[in-house]
């Protein structure tokens, strides 16, 4: 039951009704018998600062921030972790003494999901895409010591990402399949495959990969994207995107509720049931 001692957190987005974060965090509160509640908070563009200051004043412990507010949240933070600075975005905010403290957990969540699938974040890594998720993932992988290559249909975006990170290399979109044999990890950080829509000839492309390649996708609807299906048929290790959602949530839960929750089969199955 919610009472005067309930710790409050939530997720801000526009729209936000689709977010699975409330289901996950409230599940963890129940499992660990924490008097906490995590709620969806629809905040229209242009209203983020008013919302954040109001929630902090109302006693909320903190919030997650999702589309379209991540970059603005980054600008509004009074203090940022080095991870957030490298990612250029903040998705996990904590309120403390009237100040907004920002972190970005997307990249570290991605790396934790790799490790959960017995994939070491090391070696040569090729990332498809140059958006916000790609930057957070690239920064985290570089922090793990990886050599990161970025490719994007719009070359200028890939070049801007590498410039912002201060490290990495750009591969032209037309050329990256020919370089696949050099890579240890391939990551799809684009919307390719979302909803099952993807006309890319992945079986032909993946024939150029070494058999030790690991293939990861940040898309999780469907869980098995066309890229991951083709990788499995080629005998490659695959990493689905739903685990990233679970692992990136842990740091926020700890910041607000004081406990590191376990990403277990029950947590995974809970979100899987909501996808089907």
PDB file of C-alpha atoms in Angstrom:
ATOM      1  CA  UNK A   1       0.000   0.000   0.000  1.00  0.00           C
ATOM      2  CA  UNK A   2       1.147   3.527  -0.783  1.00  0.00           C
ATOM      3  CA  UNK A   3       1.481   5.626   2.352  1.00  0.00           C
ATOM      4  CA  UNK A   4       3.387   8.608   3.707  1.00  0.00           C
ATOM      5  CA  UNK A   5       6.652   6.654   3.719  1.00  0.00           C
ATOM      6  CA  UNK A   6       6.458   5.371   0.138  1.00  0.00           C
ATOM      7  CA  UNK A   7       9.537   6.163  -1.964  1.00  0.00           C
ATOM      8  CA  UNK A   8       8.416   7.623  -5.295  1.00  0.00           C
ATOM      9  CA  UNK A   9      10.072   7.422  -8.717  1.00  0.00           C
ATOM     10  CA  UNK A  10       8.840   7.260 -12.283  1.00  0.00           C
ATOM     11  CA  UNK A  11       9.496   7.593 -15.988  1.00  0.00           C
ATOM     12  CA  UNK A  12       9.010  10.791 -17.994  1.00  0.00           C
ATOM     13  CA  UNK A  13       8.268  10.651 -21.709  1.00  0.00           C
ATOM     14  CA  UNK A  14       5.895  11.824 -24.428  1.00  0.00           C
ATOM     15  CA  UNK A  15       4.156   9.520 -24.964  1.00  0.00           C
ATOM     16  CA  UNK A  16       4.957   7.236 -22.039  1.00  0.00           C
ATOM     17  CA  UNK A  17       1.994   4.842 -21.747  1.00  0.00           C
ATOM     18  CA  UNK A  18       3.929   2.196 -23.702  1.00  0.00           C
ATOM     19  CA  UNK A  19       6.836   2.133 -21.222  1.00  0.00           C
ATOM     20  CA  UNK A  20       7.487  -1.207 -19.545  1.00  0.00           C
ATOM     21  CA  UNK A  21       9.607   0.398 -16.834  1.00  0.00           C
ATOM     22  CA  UNK A  22       6.726   0.787 -14.320  1.00  0.00           C
ATOM     23  CA  UNK A  23       5.955  -2.925 -14.607  1.00  0.00           C
ATOM     24  CA  UNK A  24       9.598  -3.840 -14.002  1.00  0.00           C
ATOM     25  CA  UNK A  25      10.369  -1.473 -11.127  1.00  0.00           C
ATOM     26  CA  UNK A  26       7.131  -2.189  -9.282  1.00  0.00           C
ATOM     27  CA  UNK A  27       7.822  -5.913  -9.686  1.00  0.00           C
ATOM     28  CA  UNK A  28      11.246  -5.430  -8.100  1.00  0.00           C
ATOM     29  CA  UNK A  29       9.712  -3.373  -5.271  1.00  0.00           C
ATOM     30  CA  UNK A  30       7.276  -6.202  -4.581  1.00  0.00           C
ATOM     31  CA  UNK A  31       9.922  -8.955  -4.768  1.00  0.00           C
ATOM     32  CA  UNK A  32      12.247  -7.108  -2.389  1.00  0.00           C
ATOM     33  CA  UNK A  33       9.426  -5.872  -0.108  1.00  0.00           C
ATOM     34  CA  UNK A  34      10.330  -2.222  -0.652  1.00  0.00           C
ATOM     35  CA  UNK A  35       7.779   0.461   0.142  1.00  0.00           C
ATOM     36  CA  UNK A  36       8.145   2.139  -3.222  1.00  0.00           C
ATOM     37  CA  UNK A  37       6.124   3.075  -6.289  1.00  0.00           C
ATOM     38  CA  UNK A  38       7.229   3.835  -9.843  1.00  0.00           C
ATOM     39  CA  UNK A  39       4.738   5.619 -12.101  1.00  0.00           C
ATOM     40  CA  UNK A  40       4.468   6.779 -15.734  1.00  0.00           C
ATOM     41  CA  UNK A  41       4.680  10.564 -16.077  1.00  0.00           C
ATOM     42  CA  UNK A  42       3.521  11.978 -19.439  1.00  0.00           C
ATOM     43  CA  UNK A  43       5.312  15.311 -19.901  1.00  0.00           C
ATOM     44  CA  UNK A  44       4.887  17.280 -23.129  1.00  0.00           C
ATOM     45  CA  UNK A  45       7.859  18.824 -24.941  1.00  0.00           C
ATOM     46  CA  UNK A  46       8.766  22.182 -23.452  1.00  0.00           C
ATOM     47  CA  UNK A  47       7.545  21.213 -19.989  1.00  0.00           C
ATOM     48  CA  UNK A  48      10.427  19.082 -18.779  1.00  0.00           C
ATOM     49  CA  UNK A  49      12.136  21.598 -16.503  1.00  0.00           C
ATOM     50  CA  UNK A  50       8.849  22.538 -14.797  1.00  0.00           C
ATOM     51  CA  UNK A  51       8.066  18.842 -14.329  1.00  0.00           C
ATOM     52  CA  UNK A  52      11.490  17.946 -12.895  1.00  0.00           C
ATOM     53  CA  UNK A  53      11.566  20.842 -10.434  1.00  0.00           C
ATOM     54  CA  UNK A  54       8.011  20.052  -9.378  1.00  0.00           C
ATOM     55  CA  UNK A  55       8.657  16.359  -8.853  1.00  0.00           C
ATOM     56  CA  UNK A  56      11.780  17.125  -6.826  1.00  0.00           C
ATOM     57  CA  UNK A  57       9.825  19.594  -4.700  1.00  0.00           C
ATOM     58  CA  UNK A  58       7.036  17.031  -4.253  1.00  0.00           C
ATOM     59  CA  UNK A  59       9.442  14.507  -2.742  1.00  0.00           C
ATOM     60  CA  UNK A  60      10.149  12.180  -5.663  1.00  0.00           C
ATOM     61  CA  UNK A  61      13.473  10.402  -5.309  1.00  0.00           C
ATOM     62  CA  UNK A  62      14.151  10.565  -9.051  1.00  0.00           C
ATOM     63  CA  UNK A  63      13.024   9.582 -12.546  1.00  0.00           C
ATOM     64  CA  UNK A  64      13.979   7.904 -15.754  1.00  0.00           C
ATOM     65  CA  UNK A  65      13.765  10.091 -18.838  1.00  0.00           C
ATOM     66  CA  UNK A  66      12.942   8.728 -22.285  1.00  0.00           C
ATOM     67  CA  UNK A  67      12.089  10.057 -25.740  1.00  0.00           C
ATOM     68  CA  UNK A  68      11.949  12.949 -26.521  1.00  0.00           C
ATOM     69  CA  UNK A  69      13.538  14.384 -23.359  1.00  0.00           C
ATOM     70  CA  UNK A  70      16.965  12.744 -22.931  1.00  0.00           C
ATOM     71  CA  UNK A  71      19.071  15.521 -24.430  1.00  0.00           C
ATOM     72  CA  UNK A  72      17.154  18.271 -22.645  1.00  0.00           C
ATOM     73  CA  UNK A  73      17.438  16.359 -19.366  1.00  0.00           C
ATOM     74  CA  UNK A  74      21.192  16.289 -19.925  1.00  0.00           C
ATOM     75  CA  UNK A  75      21.243  20.105 -20.204  1.00  0.00           C
ATOM     76  CA  UNK A  76      19.080  20.570 -17.109  1.00  0.00           C
ATOM     77  CA  UNK A  77      21.198  18.449 -14.760  1.00  0.00           C
ATOM     78  CA  UNK A  78      23.175  20.245 -12.068  1.00  0.00           C
ATOM     79  CA  UNK A  79      25.695  17.418 -11.986  1.00  0.00           C
ATOM     80  CA  UNK A  80      26.491  14.634 -14.459  1.00  0.00           C
ATOM     81  CA  UNK A  81      28.410  11.394 -14.193  1.00  0.00           C
ATOM     82  CA  UNK A  82      31.319  10.948 -16.579  1.00  0.00           C
ATOM     83  CA  UNK A  83      29.262   8.224 -18.269  1.00  0.00           C
ATOM     84  CA  UNK A  84      26.471  10.692 -18.993  1.00  0.00           C
ATOM     85  CA  UNK A  85      28.944  13.281 -20.274  1.00  0.00           C
ATOM     86  CA  UNK A  86      30.455  10.743 -22.658  1.00  0.00           C
ATOM     87  CA  UNK A  87      27.008   9.608 -23.827  1.00  0.00           C
ATOM     88  CA  UNK A  88      25.767  13.177 -24.260  1.00  0.00           C
ATOM     89  CA  UNK A  89      22.458  12.220 -22.661  1.00  0.00           C
ATOM     90  CA  UNK A  90      20.898  11.494 -19.290  1.00  0.00           C
ATOM     91  CA  UNK A  91      18.220   8.857 -18.821  1.00  0.00           C
ATOM     92  CA  UNK A  92      18.448   8.335 -15.045  1.00  0.00           C
ATOM     93  CA  UNK A  93      17.998  11.306 -12.712  1.00  0.00           C
ATOM     94  CA  UNK A  94      18.241  11.524  -8.943  1.00  0.00           C
ATOM     95  CA  UNK A  95      16.978  14.468  -6.890  1.00  0.00           C
ATOM     96  CA  UNK A  96      19.126  15.484  -3.938  1.00  0.00           C
ATOM     97  CA  UNK A  97      18.893  18.699  -1.891  1.00  0.00           C
ATOM     98  CA  UNK A  98      17.120  20.520  -4.720  1.00  0.00           C
ATOM     99  CA  UNK A  99      19.711  19.451  -7.302  1.00  0.00           C
ATOM    100  CA  UNK A 100      19.301  17.173 -10.300  1.00  0.00           C
ATOM    101  CA  UNK A 101      22.003  14.512 -10.663  1.00  0.00           C
ATOM    102  CA  UNK A 102      22.154  12.794 -14.050  1.00  0.00           C
ATOM    103  CA  UNK A 103      23.478   9.474 -15.270  1.00  0.00           C
ATOM    104  CA  UNK A 104      23.170   7.450 -18.487  1.00  0.00           C
ATOM    105  CA  UNK A 105      22.730   3.720 -17.981  1.00  0.00           C
ATOM    106  CA  UNK A 106      22.084   2.641 -21.595  1.00  0.00           C
ATOM    107  CA  UNK A 107      25.699   1.827 -22.431  1.00  0.00           C
ATOM    108  CA  UNK A 108      26.566   0.074 -19.193  1.00  0.00           C
ATOM    109  CA  UNK A 109      23.262  -1.818 -19.393  1.00  0.00           C
ATOM    110  CA  UNK A 110      24.177  -2.948 -22.892  1.00  0.00           C
ATOM    111  CA  UNK A 111      27.603  -4.176 -21.746  1.00  0.00           C
ATOM    112  CA  UNK A 112      26.080  -5.995 -18.763  1.00  0.00           C
ATOM    113  CA  UNK A 113      23.688  -7.725 -21.164  1.00  0.00           C
ATOM    114  CA  UNK A 114      26.628  -8.822 -23.314  1.00  0.00           C
ATOM    115  CA  UNK A 115      28.303 -10.353 -20.274  1.00  0.00           C
ATOM    116  CA  UNK A 116      25.052 -12.098 -19.286  1.00  0.00           C
ATOM    117  CA  UNK A 117      25.195 -13.822 -22.690  1.00  0.00           C
ATOM    118  CA  UNK A 118      28.840 -14.824 -22.145  1.00  0.00           C
ATOM    119  CA  UNK A 119      30.101 -12.182 -24.588  1.00  0.00           C
ATOM    120  CA  UNK A 120      33.128 -10.200 -23.464  1.00  0.00           C
ATOM    121  CA  UNK A 121      32.990  -6.491 -24.430  1.00  0.00           C
ATOM    122  CA  UNK A 122      36.411  -6.520 -26.079  1.00  0.00           C
ATOM    123  CA  UNK A 123      38.164  -6.426 -29.423  1.00  0.00           C
ATOM    124  CA  UNK A 124      36.949  -4.821 -32.643  1.00  0.00           C
ATOM    125  CA  UNK A 125      33.296  -3.772 -32.511  1.00  0.00           C
ATOM    126  CA  UNK A 126      31.149  -2.502 -35.381  1.00  0.00           C
ATOM    127  CA  UNK A 127      28.065  -0.439 -34.527  1.00  0.00           C
ATOM    128  CA  UNK A 128      25.357   0.160 -37.125  1.00  0.00           C
ATOM    129  CA  UNK A 129      23.765   3.554 -36.458  1.00  0.00           C
ATOM    130  CA  UNK A 130      24.847   6.890 -35.037  1.00  0.00           C
ATOM    131  CA  UNK A 131      21.947   7.999 -32.845  1.00  0.00           C
ATOM    132  CA  UNK A 132      21.762   8.462 -29.087  1.00  0.00           C
ATOM    133  CA  UNK A 133      21.751   4.748 -28.284  1.00  0.00           C
ATOM    134  CA  UNK A 134      24.758   4.171 -30.536  1.00  0.00           C
ATOM    135  CA  UNK A 135      26.703   6.935 -28.778  1.00  0.00           C
ATOM    136  CA  UNK A 136      25.961   5.599 -25.292  1.00  0.00           C
ATOM    137  CA  UNK A 137      26.899   2.062 -26.331  1.00  0.00           C
ATOM    138  CA  UNK A 138      30.046   3.187 -28.131  1.00  0.00           C
ATOM    139  CA  UNK A 139      31.212   5.198 -25.121  1.00  0.00           C
ATOM    140  CA  UNK A 140      30.678   2.266 -22.766  1.00  0.00           C
ATOM    141  CA  UNK A 141      32.487  -0.144 -25.084  1.00  0.00           C
ATOM    142  CA  UNK A 142      35.404   2.237 -25.444  1.00  0.00           C
ATOM    143  CA  UNK A 143      35.576   2.460 -21.659  1.00  0.00           C
ATOM    144  CA  UNK A 144      35.892  -1.350 -21.691  1.00  0.00           C
ATOM    145  CA  UNK A 145      38.873  -1.066 -24.053  1.00  0.00           C
ATOM    146  CA  UNK A 146      37.113  -1.937 -27.321  1.00  0.00           C
ATOM    147  CA  UNK A 147      38.137  -0.553 -30.716  1.00  0.00           C
ATOM    148  CA  UNK A 148      34.827   0.848 -31.962  1.00  0.00           C
ATOM    149  CA  UNK A 149      33.856   1.384 -35.602  1.00  0.00           C
ATOM    150  CA  UNK A 150      30.721   3.349 -36.517  1.00  0.00           C
ATOM    151  CA  UNK A 151      28.775   3.134 -39.760  1.00  0.00           C
ATOM    152  CA  UNK A 152      25.635   5.023 -40.699  1.00  0.00           C
ATOM    153  CA  UNK A 153      23.679   5.686 -43.885  1.00  0.00           C
ATOM    154  CA  UNK A 154      24.343   9.395 -43.336  1.00  0.00           C
ATOM    155  CA  UNK A 155      28.126   9.532 -43.050  1.00  0.00           C
ATOM    156  CA  UNK A 156      28.129  12.993 -41.451  1.00  0.00           C
ATOM    157  CA  UNK A 157      26.250  11.647 -38.405  1.00  0.00           C
ATOM    158  CA  UNK A 158      28.797   8.863 -37.934  1.00  0.00           C
ATOM    159  CA  UNK A 159      31.639  11.359 -38.245  1.00  0.00           C
ATOM    160  CA  UNK A 160      29.981  13.686 -35.711  1.00  0.00           C
ATOM    161  CA  UNK A 161      29.580  10.805 -33.249  1.00  0.00           C
ATOM    162  CA  UNK A 162      33.226   9.787 -33.489  1.00  0.00           C
ATOM    163  CA  UNK A 163      34.247  13.433 -33.093  1.00  0.00           C
ATOM    164  CA  UNK A 164      32.062  13.789 -29.985  1.00  0.00           C
ATOM    165  CA  UNK A 165      33.562  10.656 -28.432  1.00  0.00           C
ATOM    166  CA  UNK A 166      37.097  11.676 -29.294  1.00  0.00           C
ATOM    167  CA  UNK A 167      37.868   8.115 -30.369  1.00  0.00           C
ATOM    168  CA  UNK A 168      36.741   5.454 -32.797  1.00  0.00           C
ATOM    169  CA  UNK A 169      36.625   5.230 -36.585  1.00  0.00           C
ATOM    170  CA  UNK A 170      34.006   5.625 -39.303  1.00  0.00           C
ATOM    171  CA  UNK A 171      33.328   2.982 -41.952  1.00  0.00           C
ATOM    172  CA  UNK A 172      31.336   3.991 -45.047  1.00  0.00           C
ATOM    173  CA  UNK A 173      27.906   2.338 -45.114  1.00  0.00           C
ATOM    174  CA  UNK A 174      28.598   0.678 -48.462  1.00  0.00           C
ATOM    175  CA  UNK A 175      31.890  -0.790 -47.235  1.00  0.00           C
ATOM    176  CA  UNK A 176      31.146  -2.220 -43.789  1.00  0.00           C
ATOM    177  CA  UNK A 177      30.026  -5.728 -44.874  1.00  0.00           C
ATOM    178  CA  UNK A 178      33.467  -6.289 -46.414  1.00  0.00           C
ATOM    179  CA  UNK A 179      35.101  -5.433 -43.058  1.00  0.00           C
ATOM    180  CA  UNK A 180      32.884  -7.741 -41.034  1.00  0.00           C
ATOM    181  CA  UNK A 181      35.484 -10.520 -40.971  1.00  0.00           C
ATOM    182  CA  UNK A 182      37.734  -8.322 -38.781  1.00  0.00           C
ATOM    183  CA  UNK A 183      35.097  -7.788 -36.079  1.00  0.00           C
ATOM    184  CA  UNK A 184      34.468  -9.604 -32.797  1.00  0.00           C
ATOM    185  CA  UNK A 185      31.067  -7.973 -32.157  1.00  0.00           C
ATOM    186  CA  UNK A 186      28.403  -6.564 -34.509  1.00  0.00           C
ATOM    187  CA  UNK A 187      25.717  -4.333 -33.004  1.00  0.00           C
ATOM    188  CA  UNK A 188      22.534  -3.098 -34.634  1.00  0.00           C
ATOM    189  CA  UNK A 189      21.742   0.251 -32.992  1.00  0.00           C
ATOM    190  CA  UNK A 190      19.291   1.323 -35.704  1.00  0.00           C
ATOM    191  CA  UNK A 191      15.550   0.745 -36.033  1.00  0.00           C
ATOM    192  CA  UNK A 192      16.187  -1.978 -38.634  1.00  0.00           C
ATOM    193  CA  UNK A 193      14.120  -5.018 -37.693  1.00  0.00           C
ATOM    194  CA  UNK A 194      11.668  -3.180 -35.454  1.00  0.00           C
ATOM    195  CA  UNK A 195       8.266  -4.790 -35.838  1.00  0.00           C
ATOM    196  CA  UNK A 196       9.938  -7.456 -37.964  1.00  0.00           C
ATOM    197  CA  UNK A 197      10.385  -5.071 -40.915  1.00  0.00           C
ATOM    198  CA  UNK A 198      13.836  -5.458 -42.434  1.00  0.00           C
ATOM    199  CA  UNK A 199      14.657  -6.296 -46.045  1.00  0.00           C
ATOM    200  CA  UNK A 200      18.432  -6.494 -45.480  1.00  0.00           C
ATOM    201  CA  UNK A 201      20.021  -9.658 -46.896  1.00  0.00           C
ATOM    202  CA  UNK A 202      21.575 -10.612 -43.560  1.00  0.00           C
ATOM    203  CA  UNK A 203      22.374 -14.243 -44.515  1.00  0.00           C
ATOM    204  CA  UNK A 204      24.613 -13.059 -47.376  1.00  0.00           C
ATOM    205  CA  UNK A 205      26.245 -10.320 -45.284  1.00  0.00           C
ATOM    206  CA  UNK A 206      26.957 -12.640 -42.365  1.00  0.00           C
ATOM    207  CA  UNK A 207      28.720 -15.118 -44.645  1.00  0.00           C
ATOM    208  CA  UNK A 208      31.613 -12.634 -44.508  1.00  0.00           C
ATOM    209  CA  UNK A 209      31.838 -12.899 -40.704  1.00  0.00           C
ATOM    210  CA  UNK A 210      34.203 -15.088 -38.753  1.00  0.00           C
ATOM    211  CA  UNK A 211      32.455 -17.816 -36.762  1.00  0.00           C
ATOM    212  CA  UNK A 212      33.602 -16.192 -33.512  1.00  0.00           C
ATOM    213  CA  UNK A 213      31.502 -13.082 -34.204  1.00  0.00           C
ATOM    214  CA  UNK A 214      28.857 -12.155 -31.621  1.00  0.00           C
ATOM    215  CA  UNK A 215      25.786 -10.309 -32.913  1.00  0.00           C
ATOM    216  CA  UNK A 216      23.695  -7.994 -30.733  1.00  0.00           C
ATOM    217  CA  UNK A 217      20.521  -6.045 -31.468  1.00  0.00           C
ATOM    218  CA  UNK A 218      19.010  -3.268 -29.355  1.00  0.00           C
ATOM    219  CA  UNK A 219      15.592  -3.888 -30.961  1.00  0.00           C
ATOM    220  CA  UNK A 220      13.414  -6.165 -28.803  1.00  0.00           C
ATOM    221  CA  UNK A 221      10.094  -6.099 -30.659  1.00  0.00           C
ATOM    222  CA  UNK A 222      10.348  -8.738 -32.002  1.00  0.00           C
ATOM    223  CA  UNK A 223      12.787 -10.405 -29.635  1.00  0.00           C
ATOM    224  CA  UNK A 224      14.288 -12.395 -32.510  1.00  0.00           C
ATOM    225  CA  UNK A 225      14.942  -9.823 -35.218  1.00  0.00           C
ATOM    226  CA  UNK A 226      15.792 -10.811 -38.808  1.00  0.00           C
ATOM    227  CA  UNK A 227      19.452 -10.051 -38.034  1.00  0.00           C
ATOM    228  CA  UNK A 228      19.499 -12.328 -34.979  1.00  0.00           C
ATOM    229  CA  UNK A 229      17.710 -15.141 -36.830  1.00  0.00           C
ATOM    230  CA  UNK A 230      20.261 -14.983 -39.646  1.00  0.00           C
ATOM    231  CA  UNK A 231      23.116 -14.946 -37.121  1.00  0.00           C
ATOM    232  CA  UNK A 232      21.760 -18.022 -35.355  1.00  0.00           C
ATOM    233  CA  UNK A 233      21.441 -19.843 -38.693  1.00  0.00           C
ATOM    234  CA  UNK A 234      25.099 -18.980 -39.360  1.00  0.00           C
ATOM    235  CA  UNK A 235      26.024 -20.473 -35.966  1.00  0.00           C
ATOM    236  CA  UNK A 236      26.947 -17.151 -34.348  1.00  0.00           C
ATOM    237  CA  UNK A 237      26.338 -16.158 -30.729  1.00  0.00           C
ATOM    238  CA  UNK A 238      23.448 -13.695 -30.422  1.00  0.00           C
ATOM    239  CA  UNK A 239      22.377 -11.129 -27.815  1.00  0.00           C
ATOM    240  CA  UNK A 240      18.758  -9.893 -27.849  1.00  0.00           C
ATOM    241  CA  UNK A 241      17.736  -6.372 -26.909  1.00  0.00           C
ATOM    242  CA  UNK A 242      15.343  -7.018 -24.025  1.00  0.00           C
ATOM    243  CA  UNK A 243      18.188  -7.754 -21.629  1.00  0.00           C
ATOM    244  CA  UNK A 244      19.608  -4.266 -22.209  1.00  0.00           C
ATOM    245  CA  UNK A 245      16.298  -2.806 -20.991  1.00  0.00           C
ATOM    246  CA  UNK A 246      16.494  -4.917 -17.844  1.00  0.00           C
ATOM    247  CA  UNK A 247      20.144  -4.254 -17.044  1.00  0.00           C
ATOM    248  CA  UNK A 248      20.015  -0.507 -17.654  1.00  0.00           C
ATOM    249  CA  UNK A 249      17.155  -0.285 -15.128  1.00  0.00           C
ATOM    250  CA  UNK A 250      19.215  -1.686 -12.246  1.00  0.00           C
ATOM    251  CA  UNK A 251      21.288   1.452 -11.602  1.00  0.00           C
ATOM    252  CA  UNK A 252      18.198   3.632 -11.347  1.00  0.00           C
ATOM    253  CA  UNK A 253      16.491   1.221  -8.995  1.00  0.00           C
ATOM    254  CA  UNK A 254      19.554   1.276  -6.780  1.00  0.00           C
ATOM    255  CA  UNK A 255      19.740   5.085  -6.843  1.00  0.00           C
ATOM    256  CA  UNK A 256      16.095   5.486  -5.785  1.00  0.00           C
ATOM    257  CA  UNK A 257      15.313   2.403  -3.723  1.00  0.00           C
ATOM    258  CA  UNK A 258      18.751   1.499  -2.354  1.00  0.00           C
ATOM    259  CA  UNK A 259      19.067  -2.056  -3.662  1.00  0.00           C
ATOM    260  CA  UNK A 260      20.613  -3.727  -6.719  1.00  0.00           C
ATOM    261  CA  UNK A 261      17.857  -5.977  -8.127  1.00  0.00           C
ATOM    262  CA  UNK A 262      18.718  -9.235  -9.837  1.00  0.00           C
ATOM    263  CA  UNK A 263      17.946  -9.665 -13.523  1.00  0.00           C
ATOM    264  CA  UNK A 264      16.494 -13.140 -13.340  1.00  0.00           C
ATOM    265  CA  UNK A 265      14.176 -15.345 -15.383  1.00  0.00           C
ATOM    266  CA  UNK A 266      11.146 -13.982 -13.553  1.00  0.00           C
ATOM    267  CA  UNK A 267      12.013 -10.400 -14.531  1.00  0.00           C
ATOM    268  CA  UNK A 268      12.687 -11.415 -18.126  1.00  0.00           C
ATOM    269  CA  UNK A 269       9.488 -13.461 -18.393  1.00  0.00           C
ATOM    270  CA  UNK A 270       7.463 -10.580 -16.965  1.00  0.00           C
ATOM    271  CA  UNK A 271       8.505  -8.268 -19.799  1.00  0.00           C
ATOM    272  CA  UNK A 272       8.299 -11.039 -22.375  1.00  0.00           C
ATOM    273  CA  UNK A 273       4.669 -11.695 -21.455  1.00  0.00           C
ATOM    274  CA  UNK A 274       3.913  -8.019 -22.028  1.00  0.00           C
ATOM    275  CA  UNK A 275       5.469  -8.171 -25.500  1.00  0.00           C
ATOM    276  CA  UNK A 276       3.317 -11.077 -26.671  1.00  0.00           C
TER     277      UNK A 276
END
